[in-house]
Short mmCIF file of C-alpha atoms and ligand atoms in Angstrom, two decimals:
data_model
loop_
_atom_site.label_atom_id
_atom_site.label_comp_id
_atom_site.label_asym_id
_atom_site.label_seq_id
_atom_site.Cartn_x
_atom_site.Cartn_y
_atom_site.Cartn_z
CA MET A 89 -39.35 8.94 -53.37
CA ARG A 90 -40.87 10.65 -50.36
CA ASN A 91 -42.40 14.11 -50.70
CA ASN A 92 -39.35 15.79 -49.33
CA VAL A 93 -36.41 14.41 -51.25
CA GLY A 94 -34.02 15.26 -48.39
CA GLU A 95 -36.10 12.99 -46.12
CA GLU A 96 -35.67 10.21 -48.67
CA ILE A 97 -31.88 10.68 -48.80
CA ALA A 98 -31.65 10.61 -44.99
CA HIS A 99 -33.86 7.52 -44.91
CA ARG A 100 -31.68 5.73 -47.47
CA ILE A 101 -28.48 6.54 -45.57
CA ALA A 102 -30.02 5.30 -42.31
CA ALA A 103 -31.53 2.20 -43.96
CA HIS A 104 -28.15 1.25 -45.40
CA GLY A 105 -27.20 0.43 -41.81
CA GLN A 106 -23.55 1.23 -42.47
CA ASN A 107 -21.52 4.14 -41.31
CA PHE A 108 -21.48 6.94 -43.86
CA SER A 109 -19.25 9.75 -45.07
CA LEU A 110 -19.97 13.46 -45.00
CA TYR A 111 -18.88 15.84 -47.74
CA PHE A 112 -19.11 19.61 -47.33
CA HIS A 113 -18.74 21.92 -50.30
CA LEU A 114 -17.34 25.35 -49.37
CA PRO A 115 -17.65 27.23 -52.66
CA PHE A 116 -15.51 30.33 -52.14
CA CYS A 117 -12.15 31.24 -53.67
CA ALA A 118 -10.04 34.39 -53.32
CA GLY A 119 -9.78 34.52 -57.14
CA LYS A 120 -10.91 32.31 -59.97
CA CYS A 121 -8.16 30.22 -61.61
CA PRO A 122 -8.50 30.42 -65.42
CA TYR A 123 -8.60 26.64 -66.00
CA CYS A 124 -11.14 25.80 -63.27
CA SER A 125 -14.87 25.36 -63.48
CA PHE A 126 -15.50 23.88 -60.04
CA PHE A 127 -18.43 25.62 -58.49
CA SER A 128 -16.88 28.51 -56.55
CA VAL A 129 -17.26 32.28 -56.37
CA VAL A 130 -15.24 35.17 -55.02
CA PRO A 131 -17.23 36.01 -51.87
CA ARG A 132 -18.89 39.37 -51.28
CA SER A 133 -18.84 40.86 -47.81
CA GLY A 134 -20.88 38.75 -45.37
CA GLU A 135 -21.50 35.97 -47.92
CA ILE A 136 -19.34 33.32 -46.22
CA GLU A 137 -20.96 33.98 -42.83
CA GLU A 138 -24.44 33.70 -44.34
CA TYR A 139 -23.49 30.48 -46.16
CA CYS A 140 -22.24 28.97 -42.91
CA ARG A 141 -25.54 29.81 -41.18
CA LEU A 142 -27.35 27.96 -43.97
CA LEU A 143 -24.99 25.00 -43.60
CA HIS A 144 -25.86 24.86 -39.90
CA SER A 145 -29.55 24.54 -40.85
CA GLU A 146 -28.74 21.79 -43.34
CA ILE A 147 -26.66 19.94 -40.71
CA ARG A 148 -29.60 20.20 -38.30
CA PHE A 149 -32.02 18.86 -40.94
CA PHE A 150 -30.03 15.70 -41.64
CA GLY A 151 -28.74 15.29 -38.06
CA GLU A 152 -32.32 15.18 -36.73
CA ARG A 153 -33.33 12.59 -39.30
CA LEU A 154 -30.32 10.35 -38.72
CA SER A 155 -30.39 10.61 -34.96
CA GLY A 156 -31.33 7.31 -33.31
CA SER A 157 -30.66 5.36 -36.54
CA GLY A 158 -27.44 3.91 -35.16
CA VAL A 159 -25.29 5.11 -38.11
CA SER A 160 -22.27 7.34 -37.57
CA ALA A 161 -20.04 9.48 -39.76
CA THR A 162 -16.78 7.67 -40.41
CA THR A 163 -15.08 10.23 -42.68
CA ILE A 164 -15.70 13.95 -43.22
CA TYR A 165 -14.25 15.89 -46.13
CA PHE A 166 -14.36 19.67 -46.54
CA GLY A 167 -13.71 20.51 -50.19
CA GLY A 168 -14.13 23.51 -52.40
CA GLY A 169 -13.57 26.07 -53.50
CA THR A 170 -11.09 27.00 -50.81
CA PRO A 171 -12.16 25.86 -47.34
CA SER A 172 -9.28 27.79 -45.73
CA LEU A 173 -11.12 31.01 -46.72
CA LEU A 174 -13.48 30.41 -43.79
CA ALA A 175 -12.23 32.29 -40.73
CA PRO A 176 -11.16 30.19 -37.72
CA ALA A 177 -14.19 31.43 -35.72
CA GLU A 178 -16.45 30.15 -38.51
CA TRP A 179 -14.72 26.76 -38.34
CA GLU A 180 -15.23 26.65 -34.59
CA ARG A 181 -18.99 27.20 -34.99
CA LEU A 182 -19.15 24.65 -37.80
CA PHE A 183 -17.46 21.92 -35.75
CA LYS A 184 -19.65 22.71 -32.75
CA CYS A 185 -22.77 22.35 -34.87
CA LEU A 186 -21.49 19.11 -36.42
CA ARG A 187 -20.65 17.54 -33.06
CA THR A 188 -24.09 18.49 -31.73
CA HIS A 189 -26.03 16.92 -34.57
CA PHE A 190 -24.06 13.92 -35.86
CA ALA A 191 -22.67 10.81 -34.23
CA PHE A 192 -19.05 10.14 -35.17
CA ALA A 193 -17.33 6.77 -35.50
CA ARG A 194 -14.36 6.17 -33.23
CA ASN A 195 -11.80 6.12 -36.03
CA LEU A 196 -13.21 9.28 -37.68
CA GLU A 197 -11.06 10.78 -40.49
CA ILE A 198 -11.47 14.52 -41.10
CA SER A 199 -9.85 16.02 -44.21
CA ILE A 200 -9.76 19.69 -45.19
CA GLU A 201 -8.58 21.23 -48.45
CA ALA A 202 -6.59 24.44 -48.11
CA ASN A 203 -4.74 26.90 -50.31
CA PRO A 204 -1.36 28.33 -49.30
CA ASP A 205 -2.50 31.96 -49.67
CA SER A 206 -5.29 31.68 -47.07
CA LEU A 207 -4.04 29.03 -44.65
CA SER A 208 -3.03 30.60 -41.32
CA GLU A 209 -1.48 29.39 -38.07
CA GLU A 210 -4.87 30.00 -36.41
CA HIS A 211 -6.53 27.56 -38.83
CA VAL A 212 -3.94 24.92 -38.12
CA ARG A 213 -4.22 25.40 -34.34
CA LEU A 214 -8.00 25.18 -34.38
CA TRP A 215 -8.08 22.17 -36.72
CA LYS A 216 -5.65 20.37 -34.41
CA GLU A 217 -7.96 21.05 -31.46
CA GLN A 218 -10.85 19.68 -33.50
CA ASP A 219 -9.01 16.43 -34.31
CA VAL A 220 -8.70 17.10 -38.04
CA SER A 221 -6.58 14.27 -39.46
CA ARG A 222 -5.54 15.38 -42.95
CA ILE A 223 -4.87 18.69 -44.70
CA SER A 224 -4.68 18.67 -48.47
CA ILE A 225 -2.91 21.68 -49.94
CA GLY A 226 -3.30 22.96 -53.50
CA VAL A 227 0.41 23.59 -54.15
CA GLN A 228 0.39 22.79 -57.93
CA SER A 229 4.10 23.65 -58.36
CA PHE A 230 7.14 24.95 -56.51
CA GLN A 231 8.21 27.00 -59.54
CA ASP A 232 7.13 30.65 -59.40
CA ASP A 233 6.91 31.01 -63.19
CA GLU A 234 4.59 27.97 -63.43
CA LEU A 235 2.41 29.29 -60.58
CA ARG A 236 2.13 32.70 -62.29
CA TRP A 237 1.21 31.06 -65.59
CA LEU A 238 -1.53 29.09 -63.83
CA GLY A 239 -2.89 32.29 -62.30
CA ARG A 240 -2.45 30.99 -58.76
CA LEU A 241 -2.43 33.54 -55.93
CA HIS A 242 0.48 32.06 -53.97
CA ASP A 243 4.17 31.79 -54.73
CA ALA A 244 6.45 28.84 -54.07
CA ASP A 245 7.73 30.24 -50.80
CA ARG A 246 4.21 30.60 -49.41
CA ALA A 247 3.43 27.02 -50.44
CA ARG A 248 6.59 25.73 -48.74
CA LYS A 249 5.67 27.50 -45.52
CA ALA A 250 2.10 26.15 -45.62
CA LEU A 251 3.26 22.56 -46.12
CA ALA A 252 5.95 22.83 -43.44
CA MET A 253 3.43 24.30 -40.97
CA CYS A 254 0.99 21.39 -41.50
CA VAL A 255 3.70 18.74 -41.26
CA ARG A 256 5.18 20.37 -38.12
CA SER A 257 1.74 20.43 -36.50
CA GLY A 258 1.39 16.67 -36.94
CA PHE A 259 -1.24 16.50 -39.69
CA SER A 260 -1.13 13.87 -42.35
CA THR A 261 -0.35 16.32 -45.14
CA SER A 262 -1.17 15.96 -48.80
CA ALA A 263 -0.10 18.17 -51.71
CA ASP A 264 -1.68 18.55 -55.16
CA PHE A 265 0.61 19.08 -58.15
CA MET A 266 -0.16 19.63 -61.81
CA PHE A 267 1.71 18.56 -64.91
CA GLY A 268 1.44 19.48 -68.56
CA LEU A 269 1.98 23.21 -67.93
CA ALA A 270 3.53 25.53 -70.51
CA GLY A 271 7.26 25.87 -69.89
CA GLN A 272 7.26 22.91 -67.49
CA SER A 273 10.02 20.34 -67.88
CA LEU A 274 10.46 16.94 -66.34
CA ARG A 275 13.24 18.51 -64.30
CA SER A 276 11.03 21.30 -62.91
CA PHE A 277 8.15 18.90 -62.16
CA SER A 278 10.40 16.35 -60.48
CA SER A 279 12.04 19.02 -58.38
CA SER A 280 8.58 20.20 -57.17
CA VAL A 281 7.54 16.67 -56.21
CA ALA A 282 10.88 15.87 -54.57
CA GLU A 283 10.72 19.08 -52.55
CA ALA A 284 7.25 18.18 -51.22
CA ILE A 285 8.57 14.80 -50.10
CA ALA A 286 11.56 16.45 -48.43
CA LEU A 287 9.14 18.73 -46.57
CA GLY A 288 7.39 15.65 -45.14
CA VAL A 289 4.17 15.19 -47.12
CA GLU A 290 2.77 11.68 -46.90
CA HIS A 291 0.25 11.86 -49.73
CA LEU A 292 0.45 13.31 -53.25
CA SER A 293 -2.32 13.96 -55.77
CA LEU A 294 -0.97 14.48 -59.28
CA TYR A 295 -3.14 15.81 -62.10
CA GLN A 296 -2.70 16.68 -65.71
CA LEU A 297 -3.78 20.27 -66.37
CA SER A 298 -7.21 20.11 -67.93
CA ILE A 299 -9.15 23.10 -69.12
CA ASP A 300 -12.71 22.71 -67.93
CA GLU A 301 -15.53 23.51 -70.30
CA THR A 302 -16.87 26.61 -68.61
CA SER A 303 -13.52 27.96 -67.39
CA SER A 304 -12.19 31.25 -68.74
CA TRP A 305 -9.38 29.44 -70.64
CA SER A 306 -11.95 27.28 -72.45
CA VAL A 307 -12.70 30.24 -74.75
CA ASN A 308 -9.11 31.03 -75.51
CA PRO A 309 -6.82 28.18 -74.40
CA PRO A 310 -3.21 29.14 -73.71
CA GLU A 311 -0.41 27.96 -75.99
CA GLY A 312 2.40 25.67 -75.01
CA ARG A 313 0.69 23.03 -72.86
CA LYS A 314 2.69 19.81 -72.64
CA ASP A 315 1.74 16.18 -73.14
CA GLY A 316 1.24 14.80 -69.64
CA TYR A 317 2.30 11.21 -70.38
CA PRO A 318 6.04 11.50 -69.56
CA PHE A 319 5.34 13.35 -66.30
CA TYR A 320 2.88 10.68 -65.19
CA ARG A 321 5.17 7.87 -66.20
CA TRP A 322 8.04 9.44 -64.31
CA SER A 323 5.81 9.70 -61.18
CA GLN A 324 4.93 6.00 -61.40
CA TRP A 325 8.65 5.18 -61.59
CA TYR A 326 9.95 7.63 -58.97
CA LEU A 327 7.36 7.66 -56.17
CA PRO A 328 7.41 3.93 -55.29
CA LYS A 329 11.19 4.28 -54.82
CA LYS A 330 10.46 6.99 -52.23
CA GLY A 331 7.94 4.83 -50.34
CA PHE A 332 4.78 6.17 -52.01
CA ALA A 333 2.48 3.51 -53.45
CA GLN A 334 0.08 4.43 -56.23
CA TYR A 335 -3.27 3.48 -54.69
CA GLU A 336 -5.40 5.28 -57.27
CA ILE A 337 -4.92 6.79 -60.70
CA SER A 338 -4.01 10.26 -59.35
CA SER A 339 -3.08 9.37 -55.76
CA PHE A 340 0.15 8.20 -54.15
CA ALA A 341 0.63 7.67 -50.42
CA ARG A 342 2.93 6.28 -47.79
CA PRO A 343 1.48 3.10 -46.21
CA GLY A 344 -1.55 3.89 -44.04
CA LYS A 345 -1.77 7.50 -45.32
CA GLU A 346 -4.34 6.89 -48.06
CA CYS A 347 -7.43 9.12 -47.97
CA ARG A 348 -10.21 6.89 -46.61
CA HIS A 349 -12.91 9.36 -47.64
CA ASN A 350 -12.03 9.03 -51.31
CA GLY A 351 -12.04 5.25 -50.84
CA VAL A 352 -15.72 5.52 -49.91
CA TYR A 353 -16.47 7.28 -53.23
CA TRP A 354 -14.58 4.68 -55.24
CA ALA A 355 -16.47 1.88 -53.49
CA ASN A 356 -19.83 3.62 -54.08
CA GLY A 357 -20.37 3.89 -50.33
CA PRO A 358 -22.93 6.22 -48.74
CA VAL A 359 -21.94 9.90 -48.87
CA LEU A 360 -24.16 12.58 -47.39
CA ALA A 361 -23.28 15.77 -49.27
CA LEU A 362 -24.00 19.18 -47.80
CA GLY A 363 -23.52 22.62 -49.30
CA ALA A 364 -24.27 24.20 -52.65
CA GLY A 365 -23.39 22.09 -55.68
CA ALA A 366 -22.31 19.06 -53.59
CA TRP A 367 -22.85 15.52 -54.96
CA GLY A 368 -23.84 12.63 -52.73
CA TYR A 369 -24.73 8.96 -52.98
CA ALA A 370 -27.35 7.24 -50.86
CA ASN A 371 -27.88 3.54 -51.32
CA GLY A 372 -28.47 3.44 -55.10
CA VAL A 373 -29.44 7.10 -55.56
CA ARG A 374 -26.98 9.73 -56.73
CA TYR A 375 -27.98 13.30 -55.95
CA ARG A 376 -26.90 16.90 -56.32
CA ASN A 377 -27.68 19.98 -54.27
CA GLU A 378 -28.72 23.34 -55.74
CA ARG A 379 -25.71 24.86 -57.44
CA THR A 380 -26.07 28.59 -57.16
CA LEU A 381 -25.78 30.38 -53.85
CA ALA A 382 -29.17 32.02 -54.33
CA ASP A 383 -30.99 28.74 -55.14
CA TYR A 384 -29.21 26.98 -52.30
CA ALA A 385 -30.20 29.70 -49.81
CA GLU A 386 -33.80 29.67 -50.96
CA ALA A 387 -34.05 25.85 -50.75
CA ILE A 388 -32.52 25.71 -47.26
CA ARG A 389 -34.82 28.46 -45.99
CA ARG A 390 -37.86 26.76 -47.51
CA ASN A 391 -37.10 23.04 -46.94
CA GLY A 392 -34.10 22.77 -44.62
CA GLN A 393 -32.20 20.89 -47.36
CA SER A 394 -31.32 21.66 -50.98
CA VAL A 395 -31.38 18.41 -52.98
CA ALA A 396 -32.10 19.54 -56.57
CA GLU A 397 -31.64 16.46 -58.70
CA THR A 398 -31.55 12.71 -58.14
CA GLU A 399 -30.61 9.86 -60.42
CA THR A 400 -31.29 6.17 -59.85
CA PRO A 401 -29.18 4.31 -62.42
CA ASP A 402 -30.49 0.92 -63.57
CA ALA A 403 -28.63 -2.24 -62.53
CA GLY A 404 -26.45 -2.36 -65.67
CA LYS A 405 -25.39 1.27 -65.46
CA ARG A 406 -24.70 0.91 -61.73
CA ALA A 407 -22.41 -2.06 -62.38
CA HIS A 408 -20.47 -0.28 -65.15
CA GLU A 409 -20.05 2.90 -63.12
CA ALA A 410 -18.95 0.87 -60.10
CA ALA A 411 -16.40 -1.02 -62.22
CA ILE A 412 -14.87 2.24 -63.49
CA LEU A 413 -14.62 3.65 -59.97
CA LEU A 414 -13.08 0.47 -58.57
CA LEU A 415 -10.63 0.16 -61.46
CA ARG A 416 -9.31 3.62 -60.59
CA THR A 417 -7.83 1.99 -57.48
CA SER A 418 -4.87 -0.35 -57.25
CA LYS A 419 -7.06 -2.93 -55.46
CA GLY A 420 -9.40 -3.02 -58.46
CA ILE A 421 -12.44 -5.29 -58.56
CA ASP A 422 -12.85 -7.98 -55.93
CA PHE A 423 -14.77 -10.73 -57.74
CA ASP A 424 -16.84 -11.95 -54.78
CA ALA A 425 -17.82 -8.51 -53.50
CA PHE A 426 -18.64 -7.22 -57.00
CA SER A 427 -20.72 -10.28 -57.95
CA THR A 428 -22.69 -10.10 -54.72
CA ARG A 429 -23.51 -6.44 -55.22
CA TYR A 430 -23.89 -6.11 -58.99
CA GLY A 431 -24.25 -9.69 -60.32
CA ALA A 432 -21.84 -12.28 -61.75
CA GLU A 433 -23.10 -11.75 -65.31
CA GLU A 434 -22.33 -8.03 -65.24
CA LEU A 435 -18.86 -8.84 -63.91
CA SER A 436 -18.01 -11.31 -66.67
CA SER A 437 -19.37 -9.04 -69.37
CA ILE A 438 -17.22 -6.11 -68.14
CA LEU A 439 -14.06 -8.23 -67.81
CA ASP A 440 -14.59 -9.87 -71.21
CA THR A 441 -15.01 -6.48 -72.88
CA LEU A 442 -11.83 -5.15 -71.33
CA GLU A 443 -9.70 -8.24 -71.95
CA ASN A 444 -10.90 -8.71 -75.53
CA ASN A 445 -10.29 -5.10 -76.56
CA ALA A 446 -7.16 -3.91 -74.76
CA PRO A 447 -3.60 -5.28 -74.54
CA PRO A 448 -3.12 -7.85 -71.73
CA ASP A 449 -0.36 -5.83 -70.06
CA CYS A 450 -2.97 -3.19 -69.13
CA PHE A 451 -4.35 -5.53 -66.45
CA GLU A 452 -3.34 -7.55 -63.42
CA ARG A 453 -5.62 -10.50 -62.76
CA SER A 454 -5.46 -12.88 -59.81
CA GLY A 455 -7.88 -15.66 -58.86
CA ALA A 456 -9.86 -13.20 -56.75
CA SER A 457 -9.48 -9.76 -58.31
CA PHE A 458 -8.83 -7.71 -61.43
CA ALA A 459 -7.02 -4.36 -61.48
CA LEU A 460 -5.29 -2.00 -63.90
CA SER A 461 -1.52 -2.37 -64.20
CA PRO A 462 0.65 0.79 -64.10
CA LYS A 463 0.40 0.84 -67.91
CA GLY A 464 -3.40 0.44 -67.69
CA MET A 465 -3.53 3.45 -65.38
CA ARG A 466 -1.60 5.50 -67.95
CA VAL A 467 -4.19 4.75 -70.64
CA ALA A 468 -7.23 4.55 -68.34
CA ASN A 469 -9.28 7.13 -70.24
CA SER A 470 -9.29 4.98 -73.36
CA LEU A 471 -10.17 1.88 -71.30
CA TRP A 472 -13.20 3.64 -69.82
CA THR A 473 -14.57 4.27 -73.30
CA LEU A 474 -14.85 0.46 -73.70
CA ILE A 475 -17.15 0.01 -70.71
CA VAL A 476 -19.12 3.22 -70.18
S1 SF4 B 249 -8.57 25.64 -58.87
FE1 SF4 B 249 -9.12 25.66 -56.68
S2 SF4 B 249 -8.46 27.71 -56.00
FE2 SF4 B 249 -8.59 27.82 -58.23
S3 SF4 B 249 -10.68 28.55 -58.65
FE3 SF4 B 249 -10.75 26.30 -58.72
S4 SF4 B 249 -11.37 25.69 -56.67
FE4 SF4 B 249 -10.67 27.83 -56.52
#
């Protein structure tokens, strides 16, 4: 590693010679949901503006080091936290800074996560001007009682309006929904999902409620949570009939509306991650930025970048992690590509372990590839334990 670890990350991204993806972590939320332990805080006055100034410095740092290398950003993802908490003027400055310092590929995909309670018409107008392609909205449910139980700040009506506004403005619109909530029935979940489709969403991300370790519910988990299996199974049955293919364990999309940025993660492609707590991957090295606002600010002021931790997995671990990521997707493992990158021996050992220890109807094997079947996706967590 070079003296400045940020220099090393930039060098690895440039040396890869491929286009790369950019991830920005925007760690602010209007309130903290009780089940969530993503890195995010409720911002104090002036904190978002200061964070954006630091992000501009970080963009400059990496932009200068990648300039002239011939590599361009092919996808950009703004995640959080709640990116829609940034005011439109802040977004304008951020895009200006990005366009000054990075080269973009011609078919650039830009995705932004938003929450219904903070998304405004001004955001949508500005994002359209800036050629944002996808907006992903944290709806979670269209049932007010379920939203209240989850501690969300929006109600169903607000979520409907947010989705309709994005669809009307011509964005490829995605909605997140959760299942396994107390009081939730298959009927209430299916009516939420069907309503999103009727509103025109082209991508759905469906998650079982999980209570993260450091969340406030982890101390005193709520009663009445439901087994997620029937909800997931229903989604796998219903969504293909509505034209949504399951292209990843939690993701369903109309043809051509898959999130390309996430595809880069699953293929272990190069991801330059900016912002506090963000994770990136640079040609064999996984890294994480400082994960408190104070440490992030200090690192950016001192070094121009905030990489805090790197990991270089050995060849075996890399192959196993890559297999798990690829098996999340419906395309699965392409034998030739996997063998070239991770070795034919690793490939046969992983496939033998899976096929010798799990029922055959969990997999779909062709002459050229190996993927999980819909049943395999339903039991994926137990399959991963075989090959971690
Ligand atoms: S679930 Fe989303 S909105 Fe809620 S605290 Fe976590 S990041 Fe923020």
